[in-house]
Amino acid sequence: MDKETLKGIIKKFIENKIPLIKKRNLNIPLDSEKIITITGVRRSGKTCLFYQTISDLLKSGIQKEQILYISFRDNKLFPMNIKSIEMVLKTFYEMYPENIEKKIYLFFDDINLVPNWENNIKTIYEQYNASIFLSSSIASMFLKMTSNRFKARTENYKLFPLSFGEYIQFLGIKNKEKSIKTEVTIYNAFNEYLLTGGLPEVALTNKENRLVLLKEYISKIIFNDLLENYEINNVYILKYLLKYCCMNIGSKISINRIFN
């Protein structure tokens, strides 16, 4: 991790406006005394939920210089090592020394990509005046935090894809007025929702490109989330298992039978 590159990433976040986002129904506390962890399937909207929370902090009067957002999926940060988080925090304080006397708000996206992240987060929690927000696509990454003495100090949230109520909100469909037009619009939207699901980016993509985007997501979930994090060697069997499960949605399956 290069320090000058890191400074550029931090400066860019501070100087740029928070992206406009579609608000989710899930709200996370702004000033909890616990470590906030958010898990959810890839592209379920964890980053946007962070932006939503950051926007709420700014509205409450917190200065943007007190907020640090880092996505560890940013290729410019590679390679990372066990001191990466320590370097991030040190660089942030060097750039904004006034924060030494203030509370800071740390948003670490895809924290699971950083070696030894658990011990670093524990150190920050114990020694700094900071609210900590963590996200990961792999739910098991937070097991170490919740299975030891930090269990009482973590607050866990699961972010699912859009509910149908959120889905029609994202599409700008108003369902309050009763009319044939509204009824047909909602009916068609529900059929599309059943077909392509509720991943936010897919919902906002034109119909012609939705299946292409979904196939891309499946590939990333297999190769980035499952293979990398669980050290799976047999890609063929994994793909076969996923295809089998997808072809038998709503049916009972036997793990022993599949294994045999």
CSV table of C-alpha atoms in Angstrom, one decimal:
chain,number,residue,atom,x,y,z
A,1,MET,CA,0.0,0.0,0.0
A,2,ASP,CA,1.5,3.3,-1.1
A,3,LYS,CA,1.1,6.2,1.3
A,4,GLU,CA,0.8,8.9,-1.4
A,5,THR,CA,-1.9,6.9,-3.2
A,6,LEU,CA,-3.7,6.5,0.1
A,7,LYS,CA,-3.6,10.2,0.7
A,8,GLY,CA,-5.1,10.8,-2.8
A,9,ILE,CA,-8.0,8.3,-2.1
A,10,ILE,CA,-8.8,10.0,1.3
A,11,LYS,CA,-8.6,13.5,-0.2
A,12,LYS,CA,-10.8,12.5,-3.1
A,13,PHE,CA,-13.5,11.2,-0.7
A,14,ILE,CA,-13.4,14.4,1.4
A,15,GLU,CA,-13.5,16.7,-1.5
A,16,ASN,CA,-16.1,14.9,-3.6
A,17,LYS,CA,-19.8,15.0,-3.0
A,18,ILE,CA,-21.5,11.9,-1.7
A,19,PRO,CA,-23.1,10.0,-4.6
A,20,LEU,CA,-26.8,10.3,-5.0
A,21,ILE,CA,-28.4,7.1,-3.9
A,22,LYS,CA,-31.8,5.4,-3.6
A,23,LYS,CA,-32.6,5.2,0.1
A,24,ARG,CA,-33.0,1.7,1.6
A,25,ASN,CA,-35.4,0.8,4.3
A,26,LEU,CA,-32.6,-0.4,6.6
A,27,ASN,CA,-31.2,2.2,8.9
A,28,ILE,CA,-28.1,1.7,11.0
A,29,PRO,CA,-27.3,3.7,14.1
A,30,LEU,CA,-25.2,6.8,13.6
A,31,ASP,CA,-23.5,6.9,17.0
A,32,SER,CA,-23.4,3.4,18.4
A,33,GLU,CA,-20.9,2.4,21.1
A,34,LYS,CA,-20.6,-0.9,19.3
A,35,ILE,CA,-18.8,-2.0,16.1
A,36,ILE,CA,-21.4,-2.0,13.3
A,37,THR,CA,-21.0,-4.9,10.9
A,38,ILE,CA,-23.0,-5.3,7.7
A,39,THR,CA,-23.1,-8.4,5.6
A,40,GLY,CA,-24.9,-9.1,2.4
A,41,VAL,CA,-24.5,-10.8,-1.0
A,42,ARG,CA,-22.3,-9.0,-3.5
A,43,ARG,CA,-24.1,-6.0,-5.0
A,44,SER,CA,-26.9,-6.0,-2.5
A,45,GLY,CA,-26.1,-2.3,-1.7
A,46,LYS,CA,-23.7,-2.3,1.2
A,47,THR,CA,-21.6,0.5,-0.2
A,48,CYS,CA,-24.8,2.6,-0.8
A,49,LEU,CA,-25.9,1.9,2.7
A,50,PHE,CA,-22.6,3.3,3.9
A,51,TYR,CA,-23.2,6.4,1.7
A,52,GLN,CA,-26.7,6.7,3.1
A,53,THR,CA,-25.3,6.6,6.7
A,54,ILE,CA,-22.6,9.1,5.9
A,55,SER,CA,-25.2,11.5,4.4
A,56,ASP,CA,-27.2,11.2,7.6
A,57,LEU,CA,-24.1,12.0,9.7
A,58,LEU,CA,-23.4,15.1,7.6
A,59,LYS,CA,-27.0,16.2,8.1
A,60,SER,CA,-26.6,15.8,11.8
A,61,GLY,CA,-23.7,18.2,11.9
A,62,ILE,CA,-20.7,16.0,11.7
A,63,GLN,CA,-17.9,17.5,9.6
A,64,LYS,CA,-16.9,15.5,6.6
A,65,GLU,CA,-13.2,15.7,7.7
A,66,GLN,CA,-14.2,13.5,10.7
A,67,ILE,CA,-15.4,10.7,8.4
A,68,LEU,CA,-13.2,8.2,6.6
A,69,TYR,CA,-14.5,5.9,3.9
A,70,ILE,CA,-12.2,3.3,2.4
A,71,SER,CA,-13.1,0.5,0.0
A,72,PHE,CA,-10.4,-2.2,0.3
A,73,ARG,CA,-11.5,-3.6,-3.0
A,74,ASP,CA,-9.8,-0.6,-4.6
A,75,ASN,CA,-7.0,-2.0,-6.7
A,76,LYS,CA,-4.9,1.1,-6.0
A,77,LEU,CA,-4.5,-0.1,-2.4
A,78,PHE,CA,-3.0,-3.5,-3.3
A,79,PRO,CA,-0.9,-5.1,-2.1
A,80,MET,CA,-2.1,-5.0,1.5
A,81,ASN,CA,-0.5,-6.3,4.6
A,82,ILE,CA,-1.2,-6.7,8.4
A,83,LYS,CA,-0.3,-3.0,8.9
A,84,SER,CA,-2.6,-1.6,6.2
A,85,ILE,CA,-5.3,-0.4,8.5
A,86,GLU,CA,-2.8,1.1,10.9
A,87,MET,CA,-1.3,3.0,7.9
A,88,VAL,CA,-4.8,4.2,6.9
A,89,LEU,CA,-5.6,5.6,10.3
A,90,LYS,CA,-2.2,7.2,10.7
A,91,THR,CA,-2.4,8.9,7.3
A,92,PHE,CA,-5.9,10.1,8.1
A,93,TYR,CA,-4.7,11.8,11.3
A,94,GLU,CA,-1.7,13.3,9.5
A,95,MET,CA,-4.0,14.9,7.0
A,96,TYR,CA,-6.5,16.1,9.5
A,97,PRO,CA,-4.7,16.5,12.9
A,98,GLU,CA,-7.6,18.3,14.4
A,99,ASN,CA,-9.4,14.9,14.6
A,100,ILE,CA,-7.1,13.8,17.4
A,101,GLU,CA,-9.3,15.7,19.8
A,102,LYS,CA,-12.6,14.7,18.0
A,103,LYS,CA,-14.6,11.6,17.4
A,104,ILE,CA,-14.1,10.0,14.0
A,105,TYR,CA,-16.3,7.8,11.9
A,106,LEU,CA,-14.6,4.9,10.1
A,107,PHE,CA,-16.3,3.1,7.2
A,108,PHE,CA,-14.3,0.1,6.0
A,109,ASP,CA,-15.8,-1.6,2.9
A,110,ASP,CA,-14.8,-5.2,2.2
A,111,ILE,CA,-12.7,-5.3,5.4
A,112,ASN,CA,-12.2,-9.1,4.9
A,113,LEU,CA,-9.6,-8.3,2.2
A,114,VAL,CA,-7.2,-7.0,4.7
A,115,PRO,CA,-4.8,-9.4,6.5
A,116,ASN,CA,-5.2,-9.5,10.3
A,117,TRP,CA,-8.0,-7.0,10.2
A,118,GLU,CA,-9.6,-8.4,13.3
A,119,ASN,CA,-6.8,-7.4,15.6
A,120,ASN,CA,-6.5,-4.0,14.0
A,121,ILE,CA,-10.2,-3.2,14.5
A,122,LYS,CA,-9.9,-4.3,18.1
A,123,THR,CA,-7.1,-1.9,18.7
A,124,ILE,CA,-9.0,1.0,17.2
A,125,TYR,CA,-12.0,0.1,19.2
A,126,GLU,CA,-10.1,0.0,22.5
A,127,GLN,CA,-7.7,2.9,22.0
A,128,TYR,CA,-9.5,5.5,19.7
A,129,ASN,CA,-12.6,7.7,19.9
A,130,ALA,CA,-14.1,6.2,16.9
A,131,SER,CA,-17.4,4.8,15.6
A,132,ILE,CA,-16.6,1.8,13.4
A,133,PHE,CA,-18.6,0.5,10.5
A,134,LEU,CA,-17.5,-2.7,8.6
A,135,SER,CA,-18.9,-4.5,5.6
A,136,SER,CA,-18.2,-7.9,4.0
A,137,SER,CA,-19.8,-10.1,1.4
A,138,ILE,CA,-18.7,-13.1,3.4
A,139,ALA,CA,-20.8,-13.4,6.6
A,140,SER,CA,-18.4,-15.8,8.2
A,141,MET,CA,-15.7,-13.1,8.1
A,142,PHE,CA,-17.3,-11.6,11.2
A,143,LEU,CA,-17.5,-14.8,13.2
A,144,LYS,CA,-14.2,-14.1,14.9
A,145,MET,CA,-15.6,-10.8,16.1
A,146,THR,CA,-18.8,-12.2,17.4
A,147,SER,CA,-17.5,-15.5,18.9
A,148,ASN,CA,-15.1,-14.0,21.4
A,149,ARG,CA,-15.1,-11.3,24.1
A,150,PHE,CA,-16.2,-8.8,21.5
A,151,LYS,CA,-19.5,-10.4,21.0
A,152,ALA,CA,-21.3,-7.9,23.2
A,153,ARG,CA,-19.5,-5.1,21.4
A,154,THR,CA,-20.7,-5.8,17.9
A,155,GLU,CA,-24.0,-5.0,16.3
A,156,ASN,CA,-24.7,-7.0,13.2
A,157,TYR,CA,-27.0,-6.1,10.3
A,158,LYS,CA,-27.8,-8.2,7.2
A,159,LEU,CA,-28.6,-6.3,4.0
A,160,PHE,CA,-30.8,-8.3,1.7
A,161,PRO,CA,-31.6,-7.5,-1.9
A,162,LEU,CA,-34.6,-5.2,-2.4
A,163,SER,CA,-38.0,-6.2,-1.1
A,164,PHE,CA,-40.8,-5.8,-3.6
A,165,GLY,CA,-41.8,-2.6,-1.8
A,166,GLU,CA,-38.3,-1.2,-2.2
A,167,TYR,CA,-38.2,-2.5,-5.8
A,168,ILE,CA,-41.2,-0.4,-6.9
A,169,GLN,CA,-39.8,2.6,-5.0
A,170,PHE,CA,-36.6,2.3,-6.9
A,171,LEU,CA,-38.5,2.2,-10.1
A,172,GLY,CA,-40.5,5.2,-9.1
A,173,ILE,CA,-43.8,3.4,-9.2
A,174,LYS,CA,-46.5,5.1,-7.1
A,175,ASN,CA,-48.8,2.6,-5.6
A,176,LYS,CA,-51.1,4.8,-3.5
A,177,GLU,CA,-53.6,5.8,-6.2
A,178,LYS,CA,-56.0,3.0,-7.2
A,179,SER,CA,-56.4,2.7,-10.9
A,180,ILE,CA,-56.2,0.1,-13.7
A,181,LYS,CA,-53.0,1.7,-14.9
A,182,THR,CA,-51.3,1.4,-11.5
A,183,GLU,CA,-52.5,-2.1,-11.0
A,184,VAL,CA,-51.1,-3.3,-14.3
A,185,THR,CA,-47.8,-1.4,-13.8
A,186,ILE,CA,-47.3,-3.1,-10.4
A,187,TYR,CA,-48.4,-6.5,-11.8
A,188,ASN,CA,-45.8,-6.3,-14.6
A,189,ALA,CA,-43.1,-5.0,-12.1
A,190,PHE,CA,-43.8,-8.0,-9.9
A,191,ASN,CA,-43.4,-10.5,-12.8
A,192,GLU,CA,-40.1,-8.8,-13.6
A,193,TYR,CA,-39.1,-8.9,-9.9
A,194,LEU,CA,-39.7,-12.6,-9.8
A,195,LEU,CA,-37.7,-13.2,-12.9
A,196,THR,CA,-34.6,-11.0,-12.3
A,197,GLY,CA,-34.6,-10.6,-8.5
A,198,GLY,CA,-34.1,-7.5,-6.3
A,199,LEU,CA,-30.4,-6.6,-6.7
A,200,PRO,CA,-30.5,-2.8,-6.8
A,201,GLU,CA,-28.2,-2.2,-9.9
A,202,VAL,CA,-30.1,-4.9,-11.8
A,203,ALA,CA,-33.5,-3.2,-10.9
A,204,LEU,CA,-32.2,0.1,-12.3
A,205,THR,CA,-30.7,-1.5,-15.5
A,206,ASN,CA,-32.8,-1.7,-18.7
A,207,LYS,CA,-34.4,-5.0,-19.3
A,208,GLU,CA,-32.2,-6.0,-22.2
A,209,ASN,CA,-29.0,-5.9,-20.0
A,210,ARG,CA,-30.4,-7.4,-16.8
A,211,LEU,CA,-29.6,-11.1,-17.5
A,212,VAL,CA,-26.1,-10.1,-18.7
A,213,LEU,CA,-25.5,-8.3,-15.4
A,214,LEU,CA,-26.8,-11.2,-13.4
A,215,LYS,CA,-24.5,-13.7,-15.2
A,216,GLU,CA,-21.6,-11.3,-14.4
A,217,TYR,CA,-22.6,-11.3,-10.7
A,218,ILE,CA,-22.8,-15.1,-10.5
A,219,SER,CA,-19.3,-15.3,-12.0
A,220,LYS,CA,-17.9,-12.8,-9.4
A,221,ILE,CA,-19.6,-14.5,-6.5
A,222,ILE,CA,-18.2,-17.8,-7.5
A,223,PHE,CA,-14.6,-16.7,-8.3
A,224,ASN,CA,-14.2,-13.7,-5.9
A,225,ASP,CA,-16.3,-14.7,-2.9
A,226,LEU,CA,-16.4,-18.5,-2.7
A,227,LEU,CA,-13.2,-19.7,-4.3
A,228,GLU,CA,-11.0,-17.0,-2.7
A,229,ASN,CA,-12.4,-17.1,0.8
A,230,TYR,CA,-13.0,-20.8,1.2
A,231,GLU,CA,-10.0,-22.2,-0.7
A,232,ILE,CA,-12.2,-24.3,-3.0
A,233,ASN,CA,-10.2,-26.1,-5.6
A,234,ASN,CA,-12.8,-28.0,-7.7
A,235,VAL,CA,-14.5,-25.2,-9.7
A,236,TYR,CA,-16.5,-27.7,-11.8
A,237,ILE,CA,-18.2,-29.3,-8.8
A,238,LEU,CA,-19.0,-25.9,-7.4
A,239,LYS,CA,-20.6,-24.7,-10.6
A,240,TYR,CA,-22.5,-28.0,-10.8
A,241,LEU,CA,-23.8,-27.7,-7.3
A,242,LEU,CA,-24.9,-24.1,-7.8
A,243,LYS,CA,-26.7,-25.0,-11.1
A,244,TYR,CA,-28.4,-28.0,-9.4
A,245,CYS,CA,-29.7,-25.8,-6.6
A,246,CYS,CA,-30.9,-23.1,-9.0
A,247,MET,CA,-32.7,-25.7,-11.1
A,248,ASN,CA,-34.4,-27.1,-8.0
A,249,ILE,CA,-35.6,-24.0,-6.3
A,250,GLY,CA,-38.6,-24.7,-4.0
A,251,SER,CA,-37.7,-28.4,-3.8
A,252,LYS,CA,-36.1,-30.4,-1.0
A,253,ILE,CA,-32.6,-31.4,-1.6
A,254,SER,CA,-30.4,-33.9,0.2
A,255,ILE,CA,-26.7,-32.9,0.8
A,256,ASN,CA,-25.8,-36.6,1.3
A,257,ARG,CA,-27.5,-37.5,-2.0
A,258,ILE,CA,-25.6,-34.8,-3.8
A,259,PHE,CA,-22.4,-35.8,-2.2
A,260,ASN,CA,-22.8,-39.4,-3.3
